[in-house]
Short mmCIF file of C-alpha atoms (C1' of nucleotides) in Angstrom, two decimals:
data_model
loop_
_atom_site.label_atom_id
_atom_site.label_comp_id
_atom_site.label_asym_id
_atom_site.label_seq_id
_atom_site.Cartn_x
_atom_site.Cartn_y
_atom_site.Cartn_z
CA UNK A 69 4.72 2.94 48.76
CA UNK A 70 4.78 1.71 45.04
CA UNK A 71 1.15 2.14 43.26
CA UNK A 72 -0.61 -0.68 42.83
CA UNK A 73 0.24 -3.10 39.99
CA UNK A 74 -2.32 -3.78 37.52
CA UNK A 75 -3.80 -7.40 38.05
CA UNK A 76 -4.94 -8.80 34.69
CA UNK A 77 -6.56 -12.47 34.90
CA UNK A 78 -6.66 -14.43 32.09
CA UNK A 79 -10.21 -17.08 32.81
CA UNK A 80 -9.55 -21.07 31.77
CA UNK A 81 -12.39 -22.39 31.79
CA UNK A 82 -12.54 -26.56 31.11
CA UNK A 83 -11.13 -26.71 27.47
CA UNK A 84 -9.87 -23.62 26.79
CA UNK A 85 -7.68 -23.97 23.08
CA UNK A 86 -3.79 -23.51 24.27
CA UNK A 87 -3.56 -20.46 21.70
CA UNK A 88 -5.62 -17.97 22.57
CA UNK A 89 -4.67 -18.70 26.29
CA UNK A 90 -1.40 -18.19 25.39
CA UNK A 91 -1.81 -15.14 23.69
CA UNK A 92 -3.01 -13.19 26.82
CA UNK A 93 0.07 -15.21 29.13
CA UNK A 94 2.65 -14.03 26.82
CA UNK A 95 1.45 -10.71 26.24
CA UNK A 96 0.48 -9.86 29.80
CA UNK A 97 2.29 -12.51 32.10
CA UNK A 98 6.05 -12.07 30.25
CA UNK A 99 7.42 -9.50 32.76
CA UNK A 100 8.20 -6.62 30.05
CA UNK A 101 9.40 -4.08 32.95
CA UNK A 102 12.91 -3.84 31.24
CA UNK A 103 10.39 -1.63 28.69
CA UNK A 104 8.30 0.45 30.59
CA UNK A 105 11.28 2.81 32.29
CA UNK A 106 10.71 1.60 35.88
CA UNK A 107 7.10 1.18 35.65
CA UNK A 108 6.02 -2.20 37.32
CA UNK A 109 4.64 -4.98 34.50
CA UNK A 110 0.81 -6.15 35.22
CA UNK A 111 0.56 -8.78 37.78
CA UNK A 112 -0.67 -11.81 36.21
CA UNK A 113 -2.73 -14.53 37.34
CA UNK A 114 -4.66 -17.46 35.76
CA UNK A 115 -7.85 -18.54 37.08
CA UNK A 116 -9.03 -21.77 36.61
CA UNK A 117 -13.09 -21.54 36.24
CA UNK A 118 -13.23 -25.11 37.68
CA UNK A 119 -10.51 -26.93 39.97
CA UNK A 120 -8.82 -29.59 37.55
CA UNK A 121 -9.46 -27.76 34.46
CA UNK A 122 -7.40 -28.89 31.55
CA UNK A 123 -6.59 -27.14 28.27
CA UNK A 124 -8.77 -28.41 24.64
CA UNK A 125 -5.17 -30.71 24.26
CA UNK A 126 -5.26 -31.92 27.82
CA UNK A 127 -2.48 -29.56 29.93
CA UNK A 128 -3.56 -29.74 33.47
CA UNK A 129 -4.36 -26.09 34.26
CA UNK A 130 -2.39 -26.33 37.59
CA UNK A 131 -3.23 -22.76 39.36
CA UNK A 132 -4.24 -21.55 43.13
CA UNK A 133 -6.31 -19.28 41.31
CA UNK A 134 -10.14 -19.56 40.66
CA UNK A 135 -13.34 -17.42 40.01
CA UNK A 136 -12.62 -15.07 43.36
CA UNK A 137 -9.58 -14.05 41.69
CA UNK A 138 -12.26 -12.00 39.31
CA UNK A 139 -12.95 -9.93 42.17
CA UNK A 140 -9.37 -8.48 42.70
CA UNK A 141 -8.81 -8.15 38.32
CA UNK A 142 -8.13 -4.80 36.80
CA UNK A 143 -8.59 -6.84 33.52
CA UNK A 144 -9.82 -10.13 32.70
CA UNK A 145 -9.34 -11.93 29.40
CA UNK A 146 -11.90 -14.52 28.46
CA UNK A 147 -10.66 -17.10 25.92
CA UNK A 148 -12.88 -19.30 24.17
CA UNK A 149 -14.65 -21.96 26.19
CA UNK A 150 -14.76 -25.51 25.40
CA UNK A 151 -16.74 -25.74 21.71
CA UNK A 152 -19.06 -28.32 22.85
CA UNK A 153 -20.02 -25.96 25.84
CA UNK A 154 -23.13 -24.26 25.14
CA UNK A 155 -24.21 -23.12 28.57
CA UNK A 156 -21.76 -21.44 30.54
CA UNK A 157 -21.56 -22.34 34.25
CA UNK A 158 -23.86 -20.14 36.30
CA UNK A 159 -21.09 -18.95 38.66
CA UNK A 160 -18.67 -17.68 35.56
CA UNK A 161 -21.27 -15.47 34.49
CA UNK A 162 -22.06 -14.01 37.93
CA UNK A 163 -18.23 -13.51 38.24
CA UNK A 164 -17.63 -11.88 35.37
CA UNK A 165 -20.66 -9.35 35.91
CA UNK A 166 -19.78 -8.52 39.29
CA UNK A 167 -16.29 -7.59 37.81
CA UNK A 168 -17.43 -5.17 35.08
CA UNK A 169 -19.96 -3.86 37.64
CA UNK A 170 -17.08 -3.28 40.02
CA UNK A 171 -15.29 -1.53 37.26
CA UNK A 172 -13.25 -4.15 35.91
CA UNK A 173 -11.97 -4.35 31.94
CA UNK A 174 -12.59 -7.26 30.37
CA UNK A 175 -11.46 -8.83 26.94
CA UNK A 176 -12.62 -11.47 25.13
CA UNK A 177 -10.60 -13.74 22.54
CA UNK A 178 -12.51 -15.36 19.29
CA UNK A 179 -15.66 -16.91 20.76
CA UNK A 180 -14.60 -15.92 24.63
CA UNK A 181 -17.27 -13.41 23.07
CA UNK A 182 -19.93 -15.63 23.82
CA UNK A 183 -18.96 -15.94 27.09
CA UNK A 184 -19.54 -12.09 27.67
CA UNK A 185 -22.49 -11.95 25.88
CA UNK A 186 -24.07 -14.78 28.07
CA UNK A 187 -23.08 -12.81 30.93
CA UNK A 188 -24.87 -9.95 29.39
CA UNK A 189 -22.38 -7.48 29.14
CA UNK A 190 -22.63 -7.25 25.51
CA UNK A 191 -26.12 -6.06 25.11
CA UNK A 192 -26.43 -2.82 23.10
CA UNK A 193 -22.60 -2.72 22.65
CA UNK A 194 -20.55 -3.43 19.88
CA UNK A 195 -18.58 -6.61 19.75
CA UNK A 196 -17.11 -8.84 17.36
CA UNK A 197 -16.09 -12.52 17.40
CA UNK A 198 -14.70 -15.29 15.28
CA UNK A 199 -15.96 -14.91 11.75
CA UNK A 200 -17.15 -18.79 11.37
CA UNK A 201 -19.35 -17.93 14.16
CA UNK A 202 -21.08 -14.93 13.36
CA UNK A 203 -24.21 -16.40 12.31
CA UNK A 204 -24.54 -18.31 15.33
CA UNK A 205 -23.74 -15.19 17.46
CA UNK A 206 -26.03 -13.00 15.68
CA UNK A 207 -28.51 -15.59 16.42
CA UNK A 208 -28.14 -15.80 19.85
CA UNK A 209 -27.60 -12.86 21.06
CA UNK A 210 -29.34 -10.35 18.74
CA UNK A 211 -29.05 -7.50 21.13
CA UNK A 212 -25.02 -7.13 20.62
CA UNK A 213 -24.33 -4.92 17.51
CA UNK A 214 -21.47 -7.67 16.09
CA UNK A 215 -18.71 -6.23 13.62
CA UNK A 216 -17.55 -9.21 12.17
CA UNK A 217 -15.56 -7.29 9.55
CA UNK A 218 -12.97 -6.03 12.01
CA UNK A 219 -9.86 -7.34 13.75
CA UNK A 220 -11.26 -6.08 17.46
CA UNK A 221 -13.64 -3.58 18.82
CA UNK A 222 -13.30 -1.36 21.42
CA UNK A 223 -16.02 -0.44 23.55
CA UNK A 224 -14.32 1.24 26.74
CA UNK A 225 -14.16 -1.02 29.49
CA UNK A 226 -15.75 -4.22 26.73
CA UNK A 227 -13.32 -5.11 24.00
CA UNK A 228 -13.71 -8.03 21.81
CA UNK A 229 -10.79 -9.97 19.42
CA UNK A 230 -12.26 -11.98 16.29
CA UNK A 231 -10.62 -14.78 15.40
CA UNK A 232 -7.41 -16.79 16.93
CA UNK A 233 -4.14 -14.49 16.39
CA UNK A 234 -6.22 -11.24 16.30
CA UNK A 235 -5.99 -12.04 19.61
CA UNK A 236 -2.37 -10.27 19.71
CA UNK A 237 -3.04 -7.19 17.71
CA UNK A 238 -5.96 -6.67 20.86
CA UNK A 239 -3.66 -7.69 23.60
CA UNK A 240 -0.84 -5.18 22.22
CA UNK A 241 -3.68 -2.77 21.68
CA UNK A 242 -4.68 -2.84 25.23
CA UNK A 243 -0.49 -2.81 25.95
CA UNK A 244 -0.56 0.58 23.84
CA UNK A 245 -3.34 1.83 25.80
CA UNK A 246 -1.78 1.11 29.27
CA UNK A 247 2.18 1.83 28.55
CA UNK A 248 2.23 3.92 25.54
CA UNK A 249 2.89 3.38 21.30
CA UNK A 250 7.16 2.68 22.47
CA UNK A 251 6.06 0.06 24.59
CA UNK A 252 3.13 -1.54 22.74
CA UNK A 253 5.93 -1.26 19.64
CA UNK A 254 8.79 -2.91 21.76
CA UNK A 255 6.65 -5.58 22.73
CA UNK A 256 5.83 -6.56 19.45
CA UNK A 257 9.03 -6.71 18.28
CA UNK A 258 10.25 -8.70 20.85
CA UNK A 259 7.33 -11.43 19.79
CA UNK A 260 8.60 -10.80 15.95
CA UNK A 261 5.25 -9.72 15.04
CA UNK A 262 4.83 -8.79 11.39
CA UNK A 263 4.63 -5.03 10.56
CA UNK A 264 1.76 -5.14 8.32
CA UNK A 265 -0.56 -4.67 10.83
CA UNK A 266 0.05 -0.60 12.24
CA UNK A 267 -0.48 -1.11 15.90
CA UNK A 268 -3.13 1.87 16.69
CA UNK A 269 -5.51 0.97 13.44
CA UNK A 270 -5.71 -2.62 13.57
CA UNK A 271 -9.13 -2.45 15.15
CA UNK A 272 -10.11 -0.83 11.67
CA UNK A 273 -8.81 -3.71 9.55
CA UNK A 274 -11.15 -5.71 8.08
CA UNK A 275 -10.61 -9.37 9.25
CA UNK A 276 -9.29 -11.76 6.69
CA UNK A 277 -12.61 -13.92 5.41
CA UNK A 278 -11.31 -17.00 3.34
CA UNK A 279 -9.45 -16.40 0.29
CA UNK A 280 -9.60 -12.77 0.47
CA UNK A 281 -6.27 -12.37 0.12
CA UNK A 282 -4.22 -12.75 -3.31
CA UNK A 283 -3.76 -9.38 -5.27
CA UNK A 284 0.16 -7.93 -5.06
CA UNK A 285 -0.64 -5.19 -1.86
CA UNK A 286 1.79 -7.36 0.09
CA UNK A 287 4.19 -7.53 -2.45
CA UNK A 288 4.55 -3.44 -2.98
CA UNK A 289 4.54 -3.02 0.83
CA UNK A 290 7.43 -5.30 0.96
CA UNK A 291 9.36 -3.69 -2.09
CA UNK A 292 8.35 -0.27 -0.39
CA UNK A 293 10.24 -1.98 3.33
CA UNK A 294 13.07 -2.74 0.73
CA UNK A 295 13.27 1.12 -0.02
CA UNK A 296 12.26 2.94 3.08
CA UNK A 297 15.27 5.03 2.00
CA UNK A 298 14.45 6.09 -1.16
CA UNK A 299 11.61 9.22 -1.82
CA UNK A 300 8.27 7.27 -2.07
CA UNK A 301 5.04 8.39 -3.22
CA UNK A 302 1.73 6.82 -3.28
CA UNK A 303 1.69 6.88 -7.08
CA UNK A 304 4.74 4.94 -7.32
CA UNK A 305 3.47 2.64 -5.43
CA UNK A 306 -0.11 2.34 -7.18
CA UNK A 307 1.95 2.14 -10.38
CA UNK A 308 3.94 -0.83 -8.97
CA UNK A 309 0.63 -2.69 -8.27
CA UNK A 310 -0.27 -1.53 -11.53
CA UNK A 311 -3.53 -0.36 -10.05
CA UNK A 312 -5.24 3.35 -10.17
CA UNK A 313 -4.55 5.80 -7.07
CA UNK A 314 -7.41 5.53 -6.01
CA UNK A 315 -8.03 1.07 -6.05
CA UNK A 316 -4.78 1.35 -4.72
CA UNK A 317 -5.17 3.25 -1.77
CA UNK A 318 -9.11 1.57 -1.38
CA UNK A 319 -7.49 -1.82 -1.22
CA UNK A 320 -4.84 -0.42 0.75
CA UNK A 321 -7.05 0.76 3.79
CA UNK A 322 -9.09 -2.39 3.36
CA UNK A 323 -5.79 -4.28 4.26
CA UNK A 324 -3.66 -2.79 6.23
CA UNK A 325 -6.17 0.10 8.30
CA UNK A 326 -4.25 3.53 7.74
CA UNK A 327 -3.51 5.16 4.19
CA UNK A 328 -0.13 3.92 2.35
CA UNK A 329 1.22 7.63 3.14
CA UNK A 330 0.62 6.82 6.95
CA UNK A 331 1.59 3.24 6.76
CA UNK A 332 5.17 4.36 4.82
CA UNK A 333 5.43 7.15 7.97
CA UNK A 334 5.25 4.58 10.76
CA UNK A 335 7.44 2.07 8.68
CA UNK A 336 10.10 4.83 8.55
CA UNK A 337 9.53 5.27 12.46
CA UNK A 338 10.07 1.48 13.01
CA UNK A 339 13.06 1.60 10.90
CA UNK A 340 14.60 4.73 12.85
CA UNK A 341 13.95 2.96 16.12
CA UNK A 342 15.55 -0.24 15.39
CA UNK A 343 19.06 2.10 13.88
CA UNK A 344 18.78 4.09 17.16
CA UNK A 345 19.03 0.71 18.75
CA UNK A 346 21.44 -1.17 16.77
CA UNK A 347 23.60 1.34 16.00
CA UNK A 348 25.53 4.48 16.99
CA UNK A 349 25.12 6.35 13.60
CA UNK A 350 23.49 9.93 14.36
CA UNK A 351 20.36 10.87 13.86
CA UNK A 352 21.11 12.65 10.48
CA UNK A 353 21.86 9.56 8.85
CA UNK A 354 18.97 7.87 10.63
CA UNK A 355 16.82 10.10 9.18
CA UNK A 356 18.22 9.66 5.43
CA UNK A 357 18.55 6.10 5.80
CA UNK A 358 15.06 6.08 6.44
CA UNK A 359 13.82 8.18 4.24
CA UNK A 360 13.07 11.21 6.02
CA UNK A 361 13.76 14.34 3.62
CA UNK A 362 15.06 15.89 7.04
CA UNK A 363 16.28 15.30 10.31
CA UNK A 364 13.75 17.67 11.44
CA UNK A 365 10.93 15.86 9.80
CA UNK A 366 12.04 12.74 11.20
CA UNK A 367 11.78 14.19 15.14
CA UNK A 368 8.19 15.39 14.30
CA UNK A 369 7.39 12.12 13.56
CA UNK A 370 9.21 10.37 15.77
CA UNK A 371 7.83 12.14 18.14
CA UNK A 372 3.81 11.99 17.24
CA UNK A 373 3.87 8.18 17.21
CA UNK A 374 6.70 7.17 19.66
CA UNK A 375 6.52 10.22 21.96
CA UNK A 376 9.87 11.17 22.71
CA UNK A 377 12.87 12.81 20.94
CA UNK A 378 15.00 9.72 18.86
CA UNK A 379 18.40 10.99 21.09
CA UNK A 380 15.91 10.47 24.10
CA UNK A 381 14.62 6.96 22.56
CA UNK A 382 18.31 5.91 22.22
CA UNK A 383 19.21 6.58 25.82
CA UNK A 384 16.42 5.20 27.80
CA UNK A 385 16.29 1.85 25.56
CA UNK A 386 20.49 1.62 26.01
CA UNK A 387 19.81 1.67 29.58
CA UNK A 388 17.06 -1.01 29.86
CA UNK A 389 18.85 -3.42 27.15
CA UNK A 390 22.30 -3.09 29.51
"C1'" DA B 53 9.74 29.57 12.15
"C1'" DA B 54 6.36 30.59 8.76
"C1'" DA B 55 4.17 30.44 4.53
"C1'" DG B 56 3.48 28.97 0.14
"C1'" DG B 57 3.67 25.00 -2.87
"C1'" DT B 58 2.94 20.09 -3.21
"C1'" DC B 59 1.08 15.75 -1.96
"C1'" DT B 60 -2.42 12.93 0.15
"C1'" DC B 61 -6.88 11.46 1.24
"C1'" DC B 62 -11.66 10.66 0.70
"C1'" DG B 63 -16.42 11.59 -0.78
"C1'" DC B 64 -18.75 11.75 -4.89
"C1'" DC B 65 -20.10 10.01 -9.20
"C1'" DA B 66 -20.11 8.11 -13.58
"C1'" DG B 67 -18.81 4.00 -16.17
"C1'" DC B 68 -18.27 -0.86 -16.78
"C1'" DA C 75 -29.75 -3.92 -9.62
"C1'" DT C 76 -24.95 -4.89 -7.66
"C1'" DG C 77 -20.20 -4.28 -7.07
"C1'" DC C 78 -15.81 -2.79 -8.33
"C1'" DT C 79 -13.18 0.81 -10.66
"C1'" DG C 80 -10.93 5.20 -11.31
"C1'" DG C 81 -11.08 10.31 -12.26
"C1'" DC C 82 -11.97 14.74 -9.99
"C1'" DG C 83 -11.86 18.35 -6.56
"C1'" DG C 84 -11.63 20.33 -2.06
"C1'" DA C 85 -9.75 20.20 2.49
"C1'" DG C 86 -6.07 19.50 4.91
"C1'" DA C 87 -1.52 17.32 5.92
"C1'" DC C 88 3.06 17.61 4.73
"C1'" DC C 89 7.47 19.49 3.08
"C1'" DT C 90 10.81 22.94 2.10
#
DNA sequence: AAAGGTCTCCGCCAGC
DNA sequence: ATGCTGGCGGAGACCT
């Protein structure tokens, strides 16, 4: 008998924005089992919170689905609510407790937060939320320990996405948790997902607050993707954003979550996996293409973050692409 | 395959 | 005081 499949429900309720509903459809509900050697993709349902429920834009949420599919959910993702909603219906909130009682994961997307944290299931726990609505959240629900710095929060089987697209970097998150780094990593190239943001540290990223952006870090990091190849060291690349070690690799973590050592490390991974791919060149020249002093260095690393051999990552994905 | 040499990271602290 | 900067040193990761 195959094992179970993992059920994730994603909860509409009556204006949910299209986005962050369609974050947790394409991560989850996009059949990815080409990926995952053999291993069955979640089962995927949406569950309207009320019958008729239409999106913020007006899609008719057309689904057999509602709250009782909470009670058969491995995972649920809560998406914001409708804004004007400040009382949540009575019957959500019962669902949803039941479900983590029963042992069920739940997520929450921006203010889906508030959602959980009317349910209760955020008191004493860390959380996070949309930035714009800290205050408010604070307010409400002072028992919740919010991080509003970060991108998500894990809190076992509680974890909370700030704003909008941060949305993806917890859905992949929760991806890398279930499949593995290869598949989290797959999937996110397959949704052309920018590479700034290293997978396993997102959660430590502190969430872009208005005009926080504008000094040349993303500049260097893409001159240092232009020259994966070449021998890199942090100096060079403090000197090319003509900023001390030590600002440099400050502002560095600030941005991107891991150190620019670690960062240029998974880079080089990325690289080697898309050559291994694309291309039948051997793993020697992989590794010098990518700047790996070694072929021997680049296994090790390979190997830590992707967890398998680069010959072995070149077979199983030639078999699944066909 | 191991060990020594080098690089990286981060807390600390003083300076602006 | 407050907040950012950048030099230093030790611990440890990394490379050869």
């Amino acid at each position: 008998m195959a094992p179970r499949r993992h059920t994730v429900v994603v909860l509409a309720g009556d204006g949910v924005p299209e986005f962050e509903f369609a974050v947790a459809c394409e991560v989850f509900g996009y059949d990815r089992s080409n990926l995952t050697s053999g291993r069955p993709w979640y089962r995927f349902l949406i569950a309207a919170a009320t019958p008729g429920a239409r999106t913020r834009h007006g899609l008719i949420i057309d689904t057999r689905h509602g709250l009782d599919a909470l009670s058969r959910a491995d995972t649920i993702v809560v998406p914001p609510w409708d804004d004007a909603v400040t009382a949540f219906p009575d019957d959500v909130l019962d669902a949803l407790r039941r479900a983590h009682r029963r042992g069920a994961r739940i997520l929450s997307i921006c203010t889906g937060a508030f959602v959980l944290a009317a349910a209760g299931l955020l008191d004493g726990r860390r959380a996070t939320t949309h930035w714009a609505h800290a205050e408010e959240f604070a307010r409400q629900f002072p028992n919740v320990e919010l991080d509003p710095t970060v991108l998500y929060v894990d809190d076992g089987d509680i974890l909370t996405a700030a704003g909008t697209a941060s949305g993806i970097d917890l859905c992949l998150y929760v991806v890398r948790l279930d499949y593995g780094a290869d598949v989290a990593n797959a999937v996110a190239r397959r949704m052309v997902v920018p590479p700034h943001r290293d997978g396993g540290q997102a959660q430590y990223i502190e969430a872009p607050v208005p005009q926080a952006e504008g000094d040349g870090l993303s500049e260097v990091m893409q001159w240092a993707l232009d020259h994966l190849d070449e021998p890199l060291g942090v100096d060079d690349l403090a000197d090319r954003a003509a900023l001390s070690g030590r600002t440099f690799a400050r502002r560095f973590r600030q941005v991107t979550g891991t150190t620019p050592h670690q960062w240029l490390v998974s880079q080089r991974v990325l690289l080697a996996q898309r050559l291994l791919e694309t291309t039948q060149l051997p793993v020697e020249s992989i590794a010098r293409d990518c700047g790996f002093g070694t072929a021997a260095g680049m296994r090790a690393h390979f190997q830590r973050v992707v967890g398998t051999s680069p010959l072995a990552y070149r077979r199983a994905f030639c078999e699944h692409a066909g």
